PDB file of C-alpha atoms in Angstrom:
ATOM      1  CA  MET A  14       0.000   0.000   0.000  1.00  0.00           C
ATOM      2  CA  THR A  15       1.445   3.349  -0.997  1.00  0.00           C
ATOM      3  CA  THR A  16       0.181   6.561   0.435  1.00  0.00           C
ATOM      4  CA  GLY A  17       0.869   9.178  -2.232  1.00  0.00           C
ATOM      5  CA  PRO A  18       3.780  11.586  -2.671  1.00  0.00           C
ATOM      6  CA  GLY A  19       5.234  10.895   0.795  1.00  0.00           C
ATOM      7  CA  PRO A  20       6.820   7.693   2.060  1.00  0.00           C
ATOM      8  CA  ALA A  21       5.486   4.297   1.147  1.00  0.00           C
ATOM      9  CA  MET A  22       3.501   2.776   3.995  1.00  0.00           C
ATOM     10  CA  ARG A  23       3.791  -0.932   3.453  1.00  0.00           C
ATOM     11  CA  ILE A  24       1.365  -2.803   5.711  1.00  0.00           C
ATOM     12  CA  ARG A  25       1.787  -6.577   5.835  1.00  0.00           C
ATOM     13  CA  LYS A  26      -1.175  -7.236   8.103  1.00  0.00           C
ATOM     14  CA  ILE A  27      -3.647  -5.744  10.557  1.00  0.00           C
ATOM     15  CA  GLN A  28      -4.816  -7.562  13.669  1.00  0.00           C
ATOM     16  CA  MET A  29      -7.675  -6.612  15.980  1.00  0.00           C
ATOM     17  CA  ILE A  30      -8.143  -7.549  19.619  1.00  0.00           C
ATOM     18  CA  ARG A  31     -11.450  -6.771  21.292  1.00  0.00           C
ATOM     19  CA  GLU A  32     -12.112  -7.910  24.827  1.00  0.00           C
ATOM     20  CA  THR A  33     -14.979  -7.391  27.202  1.00  0.00           C
ATOM     21  CA  VAL A  34     -14.116  -7.730  30.878  1.00  0.00           C
ATOM     22  CA  LEU A  35     -17.094  -9.105  32.838  1.00  0.00           C
ATOM     23  CA  LYS A  36     -15.368 -10.066  36.105  1.00  0.00           C
ATOM     24  CA  ASP A  37     -12.352  -8.828  38.003  1.00  0.00           C
ATOM     25  CA  GLU A  38      -9.296 -10.955  38.748  1.00  0.00           C
ATOM     26  CA  ALA A  39     -11.032 -12.431  41.818  1.00  0.00           C
ATOM     27  CA  GLY A  40     -14.054 -13.495  39.764  1.00  0.00           C
ATOM     28  CA  ARG A  41     -16.399 -10.791  41.055  1.00  0.00           C
ATOM     29  CA  PRO A  42     -18.828  -9.480  38.406  1.00  0.00           C
ATOM     30  CA  CYS A  43     -18.211  -5.911  37.283  1.00  0.00           C
ATOM     31  CA  ASP A  44     -19.740  -3.457  34.866  1.00  0.00           C
ATOM     32  CA  PRO A  45     -18.593  -4.594  31.403  1.00  0.00           C
ATOM     33  CA  ILE A  46     -15.409  -2.872  30.265  1.00  0.00           C
ATOM     34  CA  GLN A  47     -14.441  -2.989  26.608  1.00  0.00           C
ATOM     35  CA  ARG A  48     -10.845  -2.749  25.483  1.00  0.00           C
ATOM     36  CA  VAL A  49      -9.778  -2.675  21.858  1.00  0.00           C
ATOM     37  CA  ALA A  50      -6.316  -2.933  20.370  1.00  0.00           C
ATOM     38  CA  ALA A  51      -5.612  -2.452  16.671  1.00  0.00           C
ATOM     39  CA  LEU A  52      -2.190  -3.615  15.486  1.00  0.00           C
ATOM     40  CA  ALA A  53      -0.490  -3.059  12.141  1.00  0.00           C
ATOM     41  CA  VAL A  54       2.661  -4.760  10.956  1.00  0.00           C
ATOM     42  CA  VAL A  55       4.504  -2.230   8.798  1.00  0.00           C
ATOM     43  CA  HIS A  56       7.793  -2.231   6.921  1.00  0.00           C
ATOM     44  CA  ASN A  57      10.547  -0.212   8.626  1.00  0.00           C
ATOM     45  CA  PRO A  58      12.306   1.748   5.849  1.00  0.00           C
ATOM     46  CA  PHE A  59      15.173   2.524   8.272  1.00  0.00           C
ATOM     47  CA  ALA A  60      15.901  -1.071   9.326  1.00  0.00           C
ATOM     48  CA  GLY A  61      19.620  -1.771   9.110  1.00  0.00           C
ATOM     49  CA  ALA A  62      20.462   1.829   8.206  1.00  0.00           C
ATOM     50  CA  ALA A  63      21.759   4.777  10.151  1.00  0.00           C
ATOM     51  CA  GLY A  64      20.170   8.171   9.759  1.00  0.00           C
ATOM     52  CA  ASP A  65      19.081  11.171  11.747  1.00  0.00           C
ATOM     53  CA  ASP A  66      16.162  12.368   9.618  1.00  0.00           C
ATOM     54  CA  LEU A  67      13.267  10.131  10.622  1.00  0.00           C
ATOM     55  CA  SER A  68      10.555  12.439   9.271  1.00  0.00           C
ATOM     56  CA  ALA A  69       9.349   9.717   6.864  1.00  0.00           C
ATOM     57  CA  LEU A  70       8.353   7.714   9.942  1.00  0.00           C
ATOM     58  CA  PHE A  71       6.470  10.735  11.352  1.00  0.00           C
ATOM     59  CA  GLU A  72       4.247  10.723   8.271  1.00  0.00           C
ATOM     60  CA  ILE A  73       3.772   6.952   8.401  1.00  0.00           C
ATOM     61  CA  GLY A  74       2.688   7.393  12.033  1.00  0.00           C
ATOM     62  CA  GLY A  75      -0.076   9.806  11.069  1.00  0.00           C
ATOM     63  CA  LEU A  76      -1.294   7.583   8.253  1.00  0.00           C
ATOM     64  CA  ILE A  77      -1.233   4.384  10.288  1.00  0.00           C
ATOM     65  CA  GLY A  78      -3.020   6.202  13.135  1.00  0.00           C
ATOM     66  CA  GLU A  79      -5.892   7.064  10.781  1.00  0.00           C
ATOM     67  CA  ARG A  80      -6.093   3.494   9.479  1.00  0.00           C
ATOM     68  CA  LEU A  81      -5.958   1.822  12.902  1.00  0.00           C
ATOM     69  CA  MET A  82      -8.509   4.176  14.471  1.00  0.00           C
ATOM     70  CA  ALA A  83     -10.928   3.467  11.613  1.00  0.00           C
ATOM     71  CA  GLU A  84     -10.433  -0.262  12.224  1.00  0.00           C
ATOM     72  CA  ALA A  85     -10.819   0.074  16.005  1.00  0.00           C
ATOM     73  CA  MET A  86     -13.959   2.200  15.902  1.00  0.00           C
ATOM     74  CA  ALA A  87     -15.761   0.437  13.024  1.00  0.00           C
ATOM     75  CA  PRO A  88     -17.322  -2.767  14.403  1.00  0.00           C
ATOM     76  CA  VAL A  89     -18.718  -1.438  17.693  1.00  0.00           C
ATOM     77  CA  PRO A  90     -18.036   2.240  18.365  1.00  0.00           C
ATOM     78  CA  LEU A  91     -16.858   2.824  21.915  1.00  0.00           C
ATOM     79  CA  SER A  92     -17.503   5.672  24.267  1.00  0.00           C
ATOM     80  CA  VAL A  93     -13.756   6.059  24.759  1.00  0.00           C
ATOM     81  CA  ALA A  94     -12.521   6.906  28.244  1.00  0.00           C
ATOM     82  CA  GLY A  95      -8.900   5.813  27.859  1.00  0.00           C
ATOM     83  CA  TYR A  96      -6.234   5.289  25.239  1.00  0.00           C
ATOM     84  CA  GLY A  97      -2.658   4.228  24.619  1.00  0.00           C
ATOM     85  CA  LYS A  98      -0.119   3.339  21.937  1.00  0.00           C
ATOM     86  CA  ALA A  99       2.897   1.074  21.572  1.00  0.00           C
ATOM     87  CA  ALA A 100       5.426  -0.255  19.076  1.00  0.00           C
ATOM     88  CA  ILE A 101       7.558  -3.361  18.815  1.00  0.00           C
ATOM     89  CA  ILE A 102      10.535  -2.707  16.578  1.00  0.00           C
ATOM     90  CA  GLY A 103      12.180  -5.586  14.704  1.00  0.00           C
ATOM     91  CA  VAL A 104      15.809  -6.337  15.586  1.00  0.00           C
ATOM     92  CA  ASP A 105      17.276  -4.496  12.578  1.00  0.00           C
ATOM     93  CA  GLY A 106      15.604  -1.301  13.758  1.00  0.00           C
ATOM     94  CA  ALA A 107      16.117   1.098  16.654  1.00  0.00           C
ATOM     95  CA  MET A 108      13.918   2.236  19.527  1.00  0.00           C
ATOM     96  CA  GLU A 109      13.869   5.695  17.954  1.00  0.00           C
ATOM     97  CA  HIS A 110      12.132   4.253  14.880  1.00  0.00           C
ATOM     98  CA  GLY A 111       9.173   3.254  17.043  1.00  0.00           C
ATOM     99  CA  ALA A 112       9.203   6.617  18.805  1.00  0.00           C
ATOM    100  CA  ALA A 113       9.212   8.412  15.445  1.00  0.00           C
ATOM    101  CA  ILE A 114       6.055   6.568  14.418  1.00  0.00           C
ATOM    102  CA  LEU A 115       4.258   6.948  17.752  1.00  0.00           C
ATOM    103  CA  HIS A 116       4.939  10.475  18.901  1.00  0.00           C
ATOM    104  CA  PRO A 117       4.925  13.321  16.388  1.00  0.00           C
ATOM    105  CA  ARG A 118       1.763  12.495  14.388  1.00  0.00           C
ATOM    106  CA  LEU A 119       0.006   9.298  15.442  1.00  0.00           C
ATOM    107  CA  GLY A 120      -1.854  10.969  18.327  1.00  0.00           C
ATOM    108  CA  ARG A 121      -3.782  13.469  16.218  1.00  0.00           C
ATOM    109  CA  PRO A 122      -5.899  10.861  14.368  1.00  0.00           C
ATOM    110  CA  MET A 123      -6.571   9.129  17.683  1.00  0.00           C
ATOM    111  CA  ARG A 124      -7.857  12.338  19.268  1.00  0.00           C
ATOM    112  CA  GLU A 125      -9.866  13.277  16.166  1.00  0.00           C
ATOM    113  CA  ALA A 126     -11.579   9.864  16.069  1.00  0.00           C
ATOM    114  CA  ILE A 127     -12.685  10.052  19.712  1.00  0.00           C
ATOM    115  CA  GLY A 128     -13.547  13.744  19.667  1.00  0.00           C
ATOM    116  CA  GLY A 129     -10.914  15.015  22.087  1.00  0.00           C
ATOM    117  CA  GLY A 130      -8.294  13.777  24.448  1.00  0.00           C
ATOM    118  CA  ALA A 131      -6.477  16.397  26.502  1.00  0.00           C
ATOM    119  CA  ALA A 132      -4.067  14.023  28.246  1.00  0.00           C
ATOM    120  CA  LEU A 133      -0.786  12.737  26.912  1.00  0.00           C
ATOM    121  CA  ILE A 134      -1.287   9.347  25.228  1.00  0.00           C
ATOM    122  CA  PRO A 135       0.691   6.777  27.246  1.00  0.00           C
ATOM    123  CA  ALA A 136       3.203   4.904  25.106  1.00  0.00           C
ATOM    124  CA  ASN A 137       5.635   1.995  25.230  1.00  0.00           C
ATOM    125  CA  THR A 138       8.285   0.735  22.809  1.00  0.00           C
ATOM    126  CA  LYS A 139      10.631  -2.229  22.730  1.00  0.00           C
ATOM    127  CA  ILE A 140      12.804  -4.189  20.338  1.00  0.00           C
ATOM    128  CA  GLY A 141      12.018  -7.849  19.700  1.00  0.00           C
ATOM    129  CA  GLY A 142      11.430 -10.615  17.233  1.00  0.00           C
ATOM    130  CA  PRO A 143       8.327 -12.467  16.060  1.00  0.00           C
ATOM    131  CA  GLY A 144       5.882 -13.180  18.866  1.00  0.00           C
ATOM    132  CA  THR A 145       7.296 -10.555  21.233  1.00  0.00           C
ATOM    133  CA  ALA A 146       4.591  -9.334  23.619  1.00  0.00           C
ATOM    134  CA  ILE A 147       4.269  -5.711  24.677  1.00  0.00           C
ATOM    135  CA  ASP A 148       2.253  -4.142  27.471  1.00  0.00           C
ATOM    136  CA  LEU A 149       0.094  -1.498  25.826  1.00  0.00           C
ATOM    137  CA  PRO A 150      -0.347   1.236  28.460  1.00  0.00           C
ATOM    138  CA  LEU A 151      -3.793   2.767  28.868  1.00  0.00           C
ATOM    139  CA  GLY A 152      -4.625   6.009  30.606  1.00  0.00           C
ATOM    140  CA  HIS A 153      -7.587   8.362  30.854  1.00  0.00           C
ATOM    141  CA  LYS A 154      -7.982  10.465  27.713  1.00  0.00           C
ATOM    142  CA  ASP A 155      -8.433  13.759  29.569  1.00  0.00           C
ATOM    143  CA  ASP A 156      -6.976  13.347  33.067  1.00  0.00           C
ATOM    144  CA  PRO A 157      -3.498  11.819  33.442  1.00  0.00           C
ATOM    145  CA  LEU A 158      -4.071  11.495  37.182  1.00  0.00           C
ATOM    146  CA  ALA A 159      -7.268   9.441  36.900  1.00  0.00           C
ATOM    147  CA  PHE A 160      -5.547   6.520  38.598  1.00  0.00           C
ATOM    148  CA  ASP A 161      -8.453   4.102  38.139  1.00  0.00           C
ATOM    149  CA  HIS A 162      -7.915   4.273  34.371  1.00  0.00           C
ATOM    150  CA  ILE A 163      -4.187   3.443  34.436  1.00  0.00           C
ATOM    151  CA  ASP A 164      -4.043  -0.066  33.006  1.00  0.00           C
ATOM    152  CA  THR A 165      -2.322  -2.281  30.450  1.00  0.00           C
ATOM    153  CA  LEU A 166      -3.340  -4.720  27.769  1.00  0.00           C
ATOM    154  CA  THR A 167      -0.695  -7.241  26.709  1.00  0.00           C
ATOM    155  CA  VAL A 168      -0.642  -7.836  22.951  1.00  0.00           C
ATOM    156  CA  THR A 169       1.416  -9.867  20.494  1.00  0.00           C
ATOM    157  CA  VAL A 170       1.501 -10.852  16.824  1.00  0.00           C
ATOM    158  CA  GLY A 171       2.678 -14.429  16.360  1.00  0.00           C
ATOM    159  CA  ASP A 172       4.773 -13.816  13.239  1.00  0.00           C
ATOM    160  CA  ALA A 173       5.860 -10.222  13.773  1.00  0.00           C
ATOM    161  CA  PRO A 174       7.870  -8.142  13.884  1.00  0.00           C
ATOM    162  CA  ARG A 175      10.333  -9.513  11.385  1.00  0.00           C
ATOM    163  CA  ALA A 176      13.757  -7.880  11.521  1.00  0.00           C
ATOM    164  CA  ASP A 177      12.703  -5.099   9.118  1.00  0.00           C
ATOM    165  CA  GLU A 178       9.222  -4.466  10.534  1.00  0.00           C
ATOM    166  CA  ILE A 179       7.481  -2.507  13.260  1.00  0.00           C
ATOM    167  CA  VAL A 180       4.293  -3.593  14.996  1.00  0.00           C
ATOM    168  CA  VAL A 181       2.301  -0.418  15.681  1.00  0.00           C
ATOM    169  CA  VAL A 182      -0.447  -0.667  18.308  1.00  0.00           C
ATOM    170  CA  ILE A 183      -3.231   1.681  19.360  1.00  0.00           C
ATOM    171  CA  GLY A 184      -5.542   0.885  22.251  1.00  0.00           C
ATOM    172  CA  LEU A 185      -8.864   2.178  23.529  1.00  0.00           C
ATOM    173  CA  ALA A 186     -10.920   1.460  26.646  1.00  0.00           C
ATOM    174  CA  ASP A 187     -14.417   2.537  27.613  1.00  0.00           C
ATOM    175  CA  GLY A 188     -13.854   2.411  31.354  1.00  0.00           C
ATOM    176  CA  PRO A 189     -11.435   1.984  34.244  1.00  0.00           C
ATOM    177  CA  ARG A 190     -10.015  -1.233  35.678  1.00  0.00           C
ATOM    178  CA  PRO A 191     -12.656  -3.566  37.144  1.00  0.00           C
ATOM    179  CA  HIS A 192     -13.574  -2.489  40.688  1.00  0.00           C
ATOM    180  CA  ALA A 193     -10.832   0.158  40.647  1.00  0.00           C
ATOM    181  CA  ARG A 194     -10.351   1.759  44.029  1.00  0.00           C
ATOM    182  CA  SER A 195      -7.383   4.099  43.616  1.00  0.00           C
ATOM    183  CA  GLY A 196      -9.462   7.123  42.657  1.00  0.00           C
ATOM    184  CA  SER A 197      -8.250  10.281  41.039  1.00  0.00           C
ATOM    185  CA  ARG A 198      -5.788  12.752  42.457  1.00  0.00           C
ATOM    186  CA  PRO A 199      -5.882  11.588  46.098  1.00  0.00           C
ATOM    187  CA  GLY A 200      -2.939  13.624  47.341  1.00  0.00           C
ATOM    188  CA  ALA A 201      -1.311  13.296  43.923  1.00  0.00           C
ATOM    189  CA  VAL A 202       2.296  14.229  43.711  1.00  0.00           C
TER     190      VAL A 202
END
Protein backbone atom coordinates (compact mmCIF):
# COMPACT_ATOMS: atom_id res chain seq x y z
CA MET A 1 0.00 0.00 0.00
CA THR A 2 1.44 3.35 -1.00
CA THR A 3 0.18 6.56 0.44
CA GLY A 4 0.87 9.18 -2.23
CA PRO A 5 3.78 11.59 -2.67
CA GLY A 6 5.23 10.90 0.80
CA PRO A 7 6.82 7.69 2.06
CA ALA A 8 5.49 4.30 1.15
CA MET A 9 3.50 2.77 4.00
CA ARG A 10 3.79 -0.93 3.45
CA ILE A 11 1.37 -2.80 5.71
CA ARG A 12 1.79 -6.58 5.84
CA LYS A 13 -1.17 -7.24 8.10
CA ILE A 14 -3.65 -5.74 10.56
CA GLN A 15 -4.82 -7.56 13.67
CA MET A 16 -7.67 -6.61 15.98
CA ILE A 17 -8.14 -7.55 19.62
CA ARG A 18 -11.45 -6.77 21.29
CA GLU A 19 -12.11 -7.91 24.83
CA THR A 20 -14.98 -7.39 27.20
CA VAL A 21 -14.12 -7.73 30.88
CA LEU A 22 -17.09 -9.10 32.84
CA LYS A 23 -15.37 -10.07 36.11
CA ASP A 24 -12.35 -8.83 38.00
CA GLU A 25 -9.30 -10.95 38.75
CA ALA A 26 -11.03 -12.43 41.82
CA GLY A 27 -14.05 -13.49 39.76
CA ARG A 28 -16.40 -10.79 41.05
CA PRO A 29 -18.83 -9.48 38.40
CA CYS A 30 -18.21 -5.91 37.28
CA ASP A 31 -19.74 -3.46 34.87
CA PRO A 32 -18.59 -4.59 31.40
CA ILE A 33 -15.41 -2.87 30.26
CA GLN A 34 -14.44 -2.99 26.61
CA ARG A 35 -10.85 -2.75 25.48
CA VAL A 36 -9.78 -2.68 21.86
CA ALA A 37 -6.32 -2.93 20.37
CA ALA A 38 -5.61 -2.45 16.67
CA LEU A 39 -2.19 -3.61 15.49
CA ALA A 40 -0.49 -3.06 12.14
CA VAL A 41 2.66 -4.76 10.96
CA VAL A 42 4.50 -2.23 8.80
CA HIS A 43 7.79 -2.23 6.92
CA ASN A 44 10.55 -0.21 8.63
CA PRO A 45 12.31 1.75 5.85
CA PHE A 46 15.17 2.52 8.27
CA ALA A 47 15.90 -1.07 9.33
CA GLY A 48 19.62 -1.77 9.11
CA ALA A 49 20.46 1.83 8.21
CA ALA A 50 21.76 4.78 10.15
CA GLY A 51 20.17 8.17 9.76
CA ASP A 52 19.08 11.17 11.75
CA ASP A 53 16.16 12.37 9.62
CA LEU A 54 13.27 10.13 10.62
CA SER A 55 10.55 12.44 9.27
CA ALA A 56 9.35 9.72 6.86
CA LEU A 57 8.35 7.71 9.94
CA PHE A 58 6.47 10.73 11.35
CA GLU A 59 4.25 10.72 8.27
CA ILE A 60 3.77 6.95 8.40
CA GLY A 61 2.69 7.39 12.03
CA GLY A 62 -0.08 9.81 11.07
CA LEU A 63 -1.29 7.58 8.25
CA ILE A 64 -1.23 4.38 10.29
CA GLY A 65 -3.02 6.20 13.13
CA GLU A 66 -5.89 7.06 10.78
CA ARG A 67 -6.09 3.49 9.48
CA LEU A 68 -5.96 1.82 12.90
CA MET A 69 -8.51 4.18 14.47
CA ALA A 70 -10.93 3.47 11.61
CA GLU A 71 -10.43 -0.26 12.22
CA ALA A 72 -10.82 0.07 16.01
CA MET A 73 -13.96 2.20 15.90
CA ALA A 74 -15.76 0.44 13.02
CA PRO A 75 -17.32 -2.77 14.40
CA VAL A 76 -18.72 -1.44 17.69
CA PRO A 77 -18.04 2.24 18.37
CA LEU A 78 -16.86 2.82 21.91
CA SER A 79 -17.50 5.67 24.27
CA VAL A 80 -13.76 6.06 24.76
CA ALA A 81 -12.52 6.91 28.24
CA GLY A 82 -8.90 5.81 27.86
CA TYR A 83 -6.23 5.29 25.24
CA GLY A 84 -2.66 4.23 24.62
CA LYS A 85 -0.12 3.34 21.94
CA ALA A 86 2.90 1.07 21.57
CA ALA A 87 5.43 -0.26 19.08
CA ILE A 88 7.56 -3.36 18.81
CA ILE A 89 10.53 -2.71 16.58
CA GLY A 90 12.18 -5.59 14.70
CA VAL A 91 15.81 -6.34 15.59
CA ASP A 92 17.28 -4.50 12.58
CA GLY A 93 15.60 -1.30 13.76
CA ALA A 94 16.12 1.10 16.65
CA MET A 95 13.92 2.24 19.53
CA GLU A 96 13.87 5.69 17.95
CA HIS A 97 12.13 4.25 14.88
CA GLY A 98 9.17 3.25 17.04
CA ALA A 99 9.20 6.62 18.81
CA ALA A 100 9.21 8.41 15.45
CA ILE A 101 6.05 6.57 14.42
CA LEU A 102 4.26 6.95 17.75
CA HIS A 103 4.94 10.48 18.90
CA PRO A 104 4.93 13.32 16.39
CA ARG A 105 1.76 12.49 14.39
CA LEU A 106 0.01 9.30 15.44
CA GLY A 107 -1.85 10.97 18.33
CA ARG A 108 -3.78 13.47 16.22
CA PRO A 109 -5.90 10.86 14.37
CA MET A 110 -6.57 9.13 17.68
CA ARG A 111 -7.86 12.34 19.27
CA GLU A 112 -9.87 13.28 16.17
CA ALA A 113 -11.58 9.86 16.07
CA ILE A 114 -12.68 10.05 19.71
CA GLY A 115 -13.55 13.74 19.67
CA GLY A 116 -10.91 15.02 22.09
CA GLY A 117 -8.29 13.78 24.45
CA ALA A 118 -6.48 16.40 26.50
CA ALA A 119 -4.07 14.02 28.25
CA LEU A 120 -0.79 12.74 26.91
CA ILE A 121 -1.29 9.35 25.23
CA PRO A 122 0.69 6.78 27.24
CA ALA A 123 3.20 4.90 25.11
CA ASN A 124 5.64 1.99 25.23
CA THR A 125 8.29 0.74 22.81
CA LYS A 126 10.63 -2.23 22.73
CA ILE A 127 12.80 -4.19 20.34
CA GLY A 128 12.02 -7.85 19.70
CA GLY A 129 11.43 -10.61 17.23
CA PRO A 130 8.33 -12.47 16.06
CA GLY A 131 5.88 -13.18 18.87
CA THR A 132 7.30 -10.56 21.23
CA ALA A 133 4.59 -9.33 23.62
CA ILE A 134 4.27 -5.71 24.68
CA ASP A 135 2.25 -4.14 27.47
CA LEU A 136 0.09 -1.50 25.83
CA PRO A 137 -0.35 1.23 28.46
CA LEU A 138 -3.79 2.77 28.87
CA GLY A 139 -4.62 6.01 30.61
CA HIS A 140 -7.59 8.36 30.86
CA LYS A 141 -7.98 10.46 27.71
CA ASP A 142 -8.43 13.76 29.57
CA ASP A 143 -6.98 13.35 33.07
CA PRO A 144 -3.50 11.82 33.44
CA LEU A 145 -4.07 11.50 37.18
CA ALA A 146 -7.27 9.44 36.90
CA PHE A 147 -5.55 6.52 38.60
CA ASP A 148 -8.45 4.10 38.14
CA HIS A 149 -7.91 4.27 34.37
CA ILE A 150 -4.19 3.44 34.44
CA ASP A 151 -4.04 -0.07 33.01
CA THR A 152 -2.32 -2.28 30.45
CA LEU A 153 -3.34 -4.72 27.77
CA THR A 154 -0.70 -7.24 26.71
CA VAL A 155 -0.64 -7.84 22.95
CA THR A 156 1.42 -9.87 20.49
CA VAL A 157 1.50 -10.85 16.83
CA GLY A 158 2.68 -14.43 16.36
CA ASP A 159 4.77 -13.82 13.24
CA ALA A 160 5.86 -10.22 13.77
CA PRO A 161 7.87 -8.14 13.88
CA ARG A 162 10.33 -9.51 11.39
CA ALA A 163 13.76 -7.88 11.52
CA ASP A 164 12.70 -5.10 9.12
CA GLU A 165 9.22 -4.47 10.53
CA ILE A 166 7.48 -2.51 13.26
CA VAL A 167 4.29 -3.59 15.00
CA VAL A 168 2.30 -0.42 15.68
CA VAL A 169 -0.45 -0.67 18.31
CA ILE A 170 -3.23 1.68 19.36
CA GLY A 171 -5.54 0.89 22.25
CA LEU A 172 -8.86 2.18 23.53
CA ALA A 173 -10.92 1.46 26.65
CA ASP A 174 -14.42 2.54 27.61
CA GLY A 175 -13.85 2.41 31.35
CA PRO A 176 -11.44 1.98 34.24
CA ARG A 177 -10.01 -1.23 35.68
CA PRO A 178 -12.66 -3.57 37.14
CA HIS A 179 -13.57 -2.49 40.69
CA ALA A 180 -10.83 0.16 40.65
CA ARG A 181 -10.35 1.76 44.03
CA SER A 182 -7.38 4.10 43.62
CA GLY A 183 -9.46 7.12 42.66
CA SER A 184 -8.25 10.28 41.04
CA ARG A 185 -5.79 12.75 42.46
CA PRO A 186 -5.88 11.59 46.10
CA GLY A 187 -2.94 13.62 47.34
CA ALA A 188 -1.31 13.30 43.92
CA VAL A 189 2.30 14.23 43.71
